[in-house]
mmCIF file of C-alpha atoms in Angstrom:
data_model
loop_
_atom_site.group_PDB
_atom_site.id
_atom_site.type_symbol
_atom_site.label_atom_id
_atom_site.label_comp_id
_atom_site.label_asym_id
_atom_site.label_seq_id
_atom_site.Cartn_x
_atom_site.Cartn_y
_atom_site.Cartn_z
ATOM 1 C CA ASP A 1 -3.924 -12.104 -25.540
ATOM 2 C CA ALA A 2 -7.468 -12.796 -27.064
ATOM 3 C CA LYS A 3 -9.675 -9.911 -26.995
ATOM 4 C CA THR A 4 -13.166 -9.928 -25.501
ATOM 5 C CA THR A 5 -16.366 -8.025 -26.385
ATOM 6 C CA GLN A 6 -18.885 -7.065 -23.775
ATOM 7 C CA PRO A 7 -21.994 -4.928 -23.717
ATOM 8 C CA PRO A 8 -21.213 -1.508 -22.259
ATOM 9 C CA SER A 9 -24.196 -1.602 -19.835
ATOM 10 C CA MET A 10 -26.938 -3.678 -18.360
ATOM 11 C CA ASP A 11 -29.658 -3.256 -15.976
ATOM 12 C CA CYS A 12 -31.097 -5.860 -13.508
ATOM 13 C CA ALA A 13 -33.699 -5.723 -10.881
ATOM 14 C CA GLU A 14 -32.755 -6.707 -7.340
ATOM 15 C CA GLY A 15 -33.389 -10.383 -6.630
ATOM 16 C CA ARG A 16 -33.459 -11.441 -10.347
ATOM 17 C CA ALA A 17 -30.585 -13.213 -11.973
ATOM 18 C CA ALA A 18 -28.022 -11.163 -13.961
ATOM 19 C CA ASN A 19 -26.755 -12.666 -17.056
ATOM 20 C CA LEU A 20 -23.582 -10.994 -18.445
ATOM 21 C CA PRO A 21 -22.500 -12.069 -21.979
ATOM 22 C CA CYS A 22 -18.898 -12.142 -23.206
ATOM 23 C CA ASN A 23 -17.599 -12.705 -26.666
ATOM 24 C CA HIS A 24 -14.061 -14.212 -27.003
ATOM 25 C CA SER A 25 -14.232 -15.678 -30.514
ATOM 26 C CA THR A 26 -10.417 -15.769 -30.926
ATOM 27 C CA ILE A 27 -9.710 -17.720 -27.707
ATOM 28 C CA SER A 28 -6.931 -20.265 -27.964
ATOM 29 C CA GLY A 29 -6.989 -23.776 -26.588
ATOM 30 C CA ASN A 30 -4.773 -23.006 -23.493
ATOM 31 C CA GLU A 31 -6.572 -19.761 -22.531
ATOM 32 C CA TYR A 32 -9.051 -19.510 -19.664
ATOM 33 C CA VAL A 33 -11.871 -17.122 -19.174
ATOM 34 C CA TYR A 34 -11.762 -14.985 -16.088
ATOM 35 C CA TRP A 35 -14.282 -12.661 -14.623
ATOM 36 C CA TYR A 36 -13.539 -9.731 -12.337
ATOM 37 C CA ARG A 37 -15.653 -6.850 -11.069
ATOM 38 C CA GLN A 38 -14.837 -3.484 -9.743
ATOM 39 C CA ILE A 39 -17.039 -1.622 -7.437
ATOM 40 C CA HIS A 40 -16.622 2.191 -7.745
ATOM 41 C CA SER A 41 -13.239 3.456 -6.666
ATOM 42 C CA GLN A 42 -12.120 0.010 -5.290
ATOM 43 C CA GLY A 43 -9.706 -2.538 -6.546
ATOM 44 C CA PRO A 44 -10.957 -5.345 -8.819
ATOM 45 C CA GLN A 45 -12.329 -8.467 -7.272
ATOM 46 C CA TYR A 46 -11.879 -11.919 -8.581
ATOM 47 C CA ILE A 47 -15.207 -13.775 -9.400
ATOM 48 C CA ILE A 48 -14.682 -16.863 -11.108
ATOM 49 C CA HIS A 49 -12.677 -18.523 -14.062
ATOM 50 C CA GLY A 50 -13.192 -21.462 -16.310
ATOM 51 C CA LEU A 51 -11.509 -23.339 -19.306
ATOM 52 C CA LYS A 52 -14.272 -25.230 -20.945
ATOM 53 C CA ASN A 53 -16.539 -26.707 -18.352
ATOM 54 C CA ASN A 54 -19.159 -24.665 -16.593
ATOM 55 C CA GLU A 55 -18.119 -23.468 -13.146
ATOM 56 C CA THR A 56 -20.016 -22.338 -10.100
ATOM 57 C CA ASN A 57 -18.823 -20.805 -6.682
ATOM 58 C CA GLU A 58 -20.426 -18.812 -3.961
ATOM 59 C CA MET A 59 -20.467 -15.815 -6.117
ATOM 60 C CA ALA A 60 -21.502 -16.734 -9.540
ATOM 61 C CA SER A 61 -21.745 -19.276 -12.257
ATOM 62 C CA LEU A 62 -19.886 -19.348 -15.530
ATOM 63 C CA ILE A 63 -21.381 -20.889 -18.539
ATOM 64 C CA ILE A 64 -18.950 -21.453 -21.444
ATOM 65 C CA THR A 65 -20.324 -22.518 -24.846
ATOM 66 C CA GLU A 66 -19.134 -25.861 -26.358
ATOM 67 C CA ASP A 67 -17.050 -23.907 -29.016
ATOM 68 C CA ARG A 68 -15.537 -21.684 -26.230
ATOM 69 C CA LYS A 69 -16.230 -18.529 -28.319
ATOM 70 C CA SER A 70 -18.510 -16.941 -25.900
ATOM 71 C CA SER A 71 -19.448 -17.204 -22.092
ATOM 72 C CA THR A 72 -22.087 -15.871 -19.663
ATOM 73 C CA LEU A 73 -21.567 -14.907 -15.983
ATOM 74 C CA ILE A 74 -24.604 -15.426 -14.075
ATOM 75 C CA LEU A 75 -25.420 -13.725 -10.669
ATOM 76 C CA PRO A 76 -28.203 -15.829 -9.608
ATOM 77 C CA HIS A 77 -29.980 -13.237 -7.216
ATOM 78 C CA ALA A 78 -28.505 -9.817 -7.808
ATOM 79 C CA THR A 79 -28.425 -7.367 -4.962
ATOM 80 C CA LEU A 80 -27.813 -3.715 -5.010
ATOM 81 C CA ARG A 81 -24.154 -4.472 -3.783
ATOM 82 C CA ASP A 82 -23.547 -6.251 -7.105
ATOM 83 C CA THR A 83 -23.748 -2.842 -8.908
ATOM 84 C CA ALA A 84 -20.253 -2.739 -10.458
ATOM 85 C CA VAL A 85 -18.160 -2.856 -13.784
ATOM 86 C CA TYR A 86 -17.737 -6.537 -14.681
ATOM 87 C CA TYR A 87 -14.699 -7.553 -16.810
ATOM 88 C CA CYS A 88 -14.301 -10.682 -18.945
ATOM 89 C CA ILE A 89 -10.641 -11.441 -19.561
ATOM 90 C CA VAL A 90 -9.113 -14.117 -21.613
ATOM 91 C CA ARG A 91 -5.564 -15.266 -20.444
ATOM 92 C CA SER A 92 -3.496 -18.430 -20.043
ATOM 93 C CA GLY A 93 -3.682 -20.170 -16.604
ATOM 94 C CA LEU A 94 -0.064 -19.266 -15.738
ATOM 95 C CA ASN A 95 -0.052 -17.121 -12.620
ATOM 96 C CA THR A 96 2.511 -14.730 -14.020
ATOM 97 C CA ASP A 97 0.569 -13.941 -17.026
ATOM 98 C CA LYS A 98 -0.861 -10.366 -16.999
ATOM 99 C CA LEU A 99 -4.522 -9.410 -17.127
ATOM 100 C CA ILE A 100 -5.531 -7.040 -19.815
ATOM 101 C CA PHE A 101 -8.716 -5.261 -18.924
ATOM 102 C CA GLY A 102 -11.159 -4.387 -21.723
ATOM 103 C CA THR A 103 -13.991 -1.966 -21.177
ATOM 104 C CA GLY A 104 -16.147 -4.309 -19.270
ATOM 105 C CA THR A 105 -19.943 -4.152 -18.567
ATOM 106 C CA ARG A 106 -21.526 -1.702 -16.135
ATOM 107 C CA LEU A 107 -24.125 -3.536 -14.354
ATOM 108 C CA GLN A 108 -26.656 -1.514 -12.439
ATOM 109 C CA VAL A 109 -28.842 -3.406 -10.122
ATOM 110 C CA PHE A 110 -31.996 -1.372 -9.243
ATOM 111 C CA PRO A 111 -34.584 -1.871 -6.444
ATOM 112 C CA GLY B 1 -8.833 -15.054 0.716
ATOM 113 C CA ALA B 2 -5.484 -13.392 0.102
ATOM 114 C CA VAL B 3 -5.303 -9.742 1.187
ATOM 115 C CA VAL B 4 -3.407 -7.068 -0.706
ATOM 116 C CA SER B 5 -2.839 -3.546 0.936
ATOM 117 C CA GLN B 6 -1.829 -0.349 -0.504
ATOM 118 C CA HIS B 7 -0.561 2.830 1.292
ATOM 119 C CA PRO B 8 -1.491 5.522 1.120
ATOM 120 C CA SER B 9 -5.121 5.284 0.042
ATOM 121 C CA ARG B 10 -4.928 8.864 -1.262
ATOM 122 C CA VAL B 11 -2.233 11.423 -1.713
ATOM 123 C CA ILE B 12 -2.120 15.066 -2.969
ATOM 124 C CA CYS B 13 1.151 16.486 -3.838
ATOM 125 C CA LYS B 14 2.710 19.324 -5.687
ATOM 126 C CA SER B 15 3.966 19.260 -9.276
ATOM 127 C CA GLY B 16 7.566 18.249 -9.415
ATOM 128 C CA THR B 17 7.615 16.098 -6.381
ATOM 129 C CA SER B 18 8.016 12.319 -6.047
ATOM 130 C CA VAL B 19 5.424 10.135 -4.508
ATOM 131 C CA LYS B 20 5.908 6.579 -3.274
ATOM 132 C CA ILE B 21 3.039 3.947 -3.075
ATOM 133 C CA GLU B 22 3.417 0.721 -1.315
ATOM 134 C CA CYS B 23 1.776 -2.564 -2.262
ATOM 135 C CA ARG B 24 1.866 -5.309 0.424
ATOM 136 C CA SER B 25 0.697 -8.962 0.402
ATOM 137 C CA LEU B 26 -0.419 -9.330 4.053
ATOM 138 C CA ASP B 27 -0.997 -13.059 4.408
ATOM 139 C CA PHE B 28 0.957 -14.657 1.499
ATOM 140 C CA GLN B 29 4.208 -14.379 -0.406
ATOM 141 C CA ALA B 30 3.748 -12.854 -3.874
ATOM 142 C CA THR B 31 6.406 -13.684 -6.327
ATOM 143 C CA THR B 32 4.699 -11.587 -8.927
ATOM 144 C CA MET B 33 3.091 -8.177 -8.511
ATOM 145 C CA PHE B 34 1.314 -5.947 -11.177
ATOM 146 C CA TRP B 35 0.754 -2.237 -11.192
ATOM 147 C CA TYR B 36 -2.159 -0.618 -13.018
ATOM 148 C CA ARG B 37 -3.370 2.843 -13.688
ATOM 149 C CA GLN B 38 -6.958 3.989 -14.086
ATOM 150 C CA PHE B 39 -8.143 7.224 -15.322
ATOM 151 C CA PRO B 40 -11.682 8.386 -14.509
ATOM 152 C CA LYS B 41 -14.395 6.519 -16.347
ATOM 153 C CA GLN B 42 -11.736 4.377 -18.099
ATOM 154 C CA SER B 43 -10.614 0.730 -17.661
ATOM 155 C CA LEU B 44 -7.463 -0.449 -15.788
ATOM 156 C CA MET B 45 -4.199 -0.221 -17.797
ATOM 157 C CA LEU B 46 -1.338 -2.390 -17.012
ATOM 158 C CA MET B 47 1.745 -0.427 -16.338
ATOM 159 C CA ALA B 48 4.336 -3.029 -15.359
ATOM 160 C CA THR B 49 4.914 -6.543 -14.054
ATOM 161 C CA SER B 50 7.201 -6.910 -10.986
ATOM 162 C CA ASN B 51 9.129 -9.966 -9.975
ATOM 163 C CA GLU B 52 10.751 -10.233 -6.560
ATOM 164 C CA GLY B 53 14.438 -9.663 -6.826
ATOM 165 C CA SER B 54 14.482 -8.630 -10.509
ATOM 166 C CA LYS B 55 13.815 -5.602 -12.665
ATOM 167 C CA ALA B 56 10.294 -4.798 -13.568
ATOM 168 C CA THR B 57 8.987 -5.358 -16.978
ATOM 169 C CA TYR B 58 7.179 -2.106 -18.285
ATOM 170 C CA GLU B 59 4.390 -2.089 -20.838
ATOM 171 C CA GLN B 60 4.860 -0.219 -24.102
ATOM 172 C CA GLY B 61 4.446 3.497 -23.542
ATOM 173 C CA VAL B 62 5.223 3.428 -19.719
ATOM 174 C CA GLU B 63 8.333 5.491 -18.856
ATOM 175 C CA LYS B 64 10.365 3.390 -16.642
ATOM 176 C CA ASP B 65 12.336 6.277 -15.377
ATOM 177 C CA LYS B 66 9.371 8.122 -14.369
ATOM 178 C CA PHE B 67 7.531 5.125 -12.603
ATOM 179 C CA LEU B 68 10.012 3.415 -10.629
ATOM 180 C CA ILE B 69 9.142 -0.061 -9.349
ATOM 181 C CA ASN B 70 11.015 -1.968 -6.696
ATOM 182 C CA HIS B 71 10.059 -5.462 -5.551
ATOM 183 C CA ALA B 72 12.598 -6.144 -2.886
ATOM 184 C CA SER B 73 10.737 -8.770 -0.861
ATOM 185 C CA LEU B 74 8.096 -11.385 -1.406
ATOM 186 C CA THR B 75 5.595 -9.094 0.254
ATOM 187 C CA LEU B 76 6.346 -5.677 -0.728
ATOM 188 C CA SER B 77 6.481 -3.829 -4.027
ATOM 189 C CA THR B 78 6.757 0.033 -4.226
ATOM 190 C CA LEU B 79 5.855 2.391 -7.136
ATOM 191 C CA THR B 80 7.394 5.816 -7.110
ATOM 192 C CA VAL B 81 6.189 8.537 -9.361
ATOM 193 C CA THR B 82 8.942 10.686 -9.917
ATOM 194 C CA SER B 83 8.615 14.444 -10.758
ATOM 195 C CA ALA B 84 4.883 14.134 -10.774
ATOM 196 C CA HIS B 85 2.801 16.271 -13.030
ATOM 197 C CA PRO B 86 -1.057 16.939 -13.034
ATOM 198 C CA GLU B 87 -1.410 14.362 -15.962
ATOM 199 C CA ASP B 88 -0.038 11.610 -13.525
ATOM 200 C CA SER B 89 -3.251 12.204 -11.348
ATOM 201 C CA SER B 90 -4.991 8.868 -11.444
ATOM 202 C CA PHE B 91 -5.922 5.655 -9.535
ATOM 203 C CA TYR B 92 -3.079 3.458 -9.035
ATOM 204 C CA ILE B 93 -3.823 -0.160 -8.255
ATOM 205 C CA CYS B 94 -1.507 -3.147 -7.515
ATOM 206 C CA SER B 95 -2.204 -6.770 -7.650
ATOM 207 C CA ALA B 96 -0.383 -10.058 -6.531
ATOM 208 C CA THR B 97 -0.606 -13.587 -7.493
ATOM 209 C CA VAL B 98 -0.570 -16.312 -4.829
ATOM 210 C CA GLY B 99 1.941 -19.075 -5.099
ATOM 211 C CA ALA B 100 3.557 -20.424 -8.327
ATOM 212 C CA GLY B 101 2.319 -22.258 -11.138
ATOM 213 C CA TYR B 102 -1.176 -22.293 -12.619
ATOM 214 C CA TYR B 103 -4.679 -21.353 -11.881
ATOM 215 C CA ASN B 104 -4.000 -18.709 -9.350
ATOM 216 C CA GLU B 105 -6.074 -15.543 -9.527
ATOM 217 C CA GLN B 106 -4.676 -12.183 -8.966
ATOM 218 C CA PHE B 107 -5.739 -10.399 -5.888
ATOM 219 C CA PHE B 108 -5.951 -6.615 -5.977
ATOM 220 C CA GLY B 109 -5.163 -3.954 -3.561
ATOM 221 C CA PRO B 110 -7.834 -1.235 -2.764
ATOM 222 C CA GLY B 111 -6.000 1.465 -4.835
ATOM 223 C CA THR B 112 -4.306 4.732 -4.289
ATOM 224 C CA ARG B 113 -5.755 7.954 -5.584
ATOM 225 C CA LEU B 114 -2.940 10.324 -6.597
ATOM 226 C CA THR B 115 -3.794 13.997 -7.254
ATOM 227 C CA VAL B 116 -0.960 16.280 -8.493
ATOM 228 C CA LEU B 117 -1.603 19.901 -8.047
#
């Protein structure tokens, strides 16, 4: 699996957009970018995934660069409940393929 | 969305005893389930991949005789920590994938906190 690089921590003011970057320069053509988050002492929660086009759902937007070597997860209006560790993971789209979690970004949303 | 439950949510046991953790997919059939372990302030570490009706595939460094995984039905997988020791104290999390094929995300259970005294 391709490895990802994320900043260890970020802060964001409540109500502002949180932009979480991820570098995945060794991603291969059939690999997707997945984002999960883990709120303290809970199981991870799926957020979004994409291959090469930008994606948006009710939780977030995912912007993938044209060369696919990096991406940004955008939480458009961060709330205190969005405080969590965010993981960017690269894997194939096959549902039996395992997720390998890196160290993630600890996002702290402050009032 | 798909719901995955785990039981118990937390367990405390004495050193040398065995502990069983259940992972259930409540509203879908899961052909593949995964087991993770997470130590404090660390990331999730995949322990094994479990397919219904077949033996689990363990990650390198995970003792299969110590962490017994059974996936006897499409909605239930169990992890048994045998002869538990204090170093096995951790947060154990399972996940399951919906359906077969591509593009399906993994849904995670709430986790089980194991404390071995």
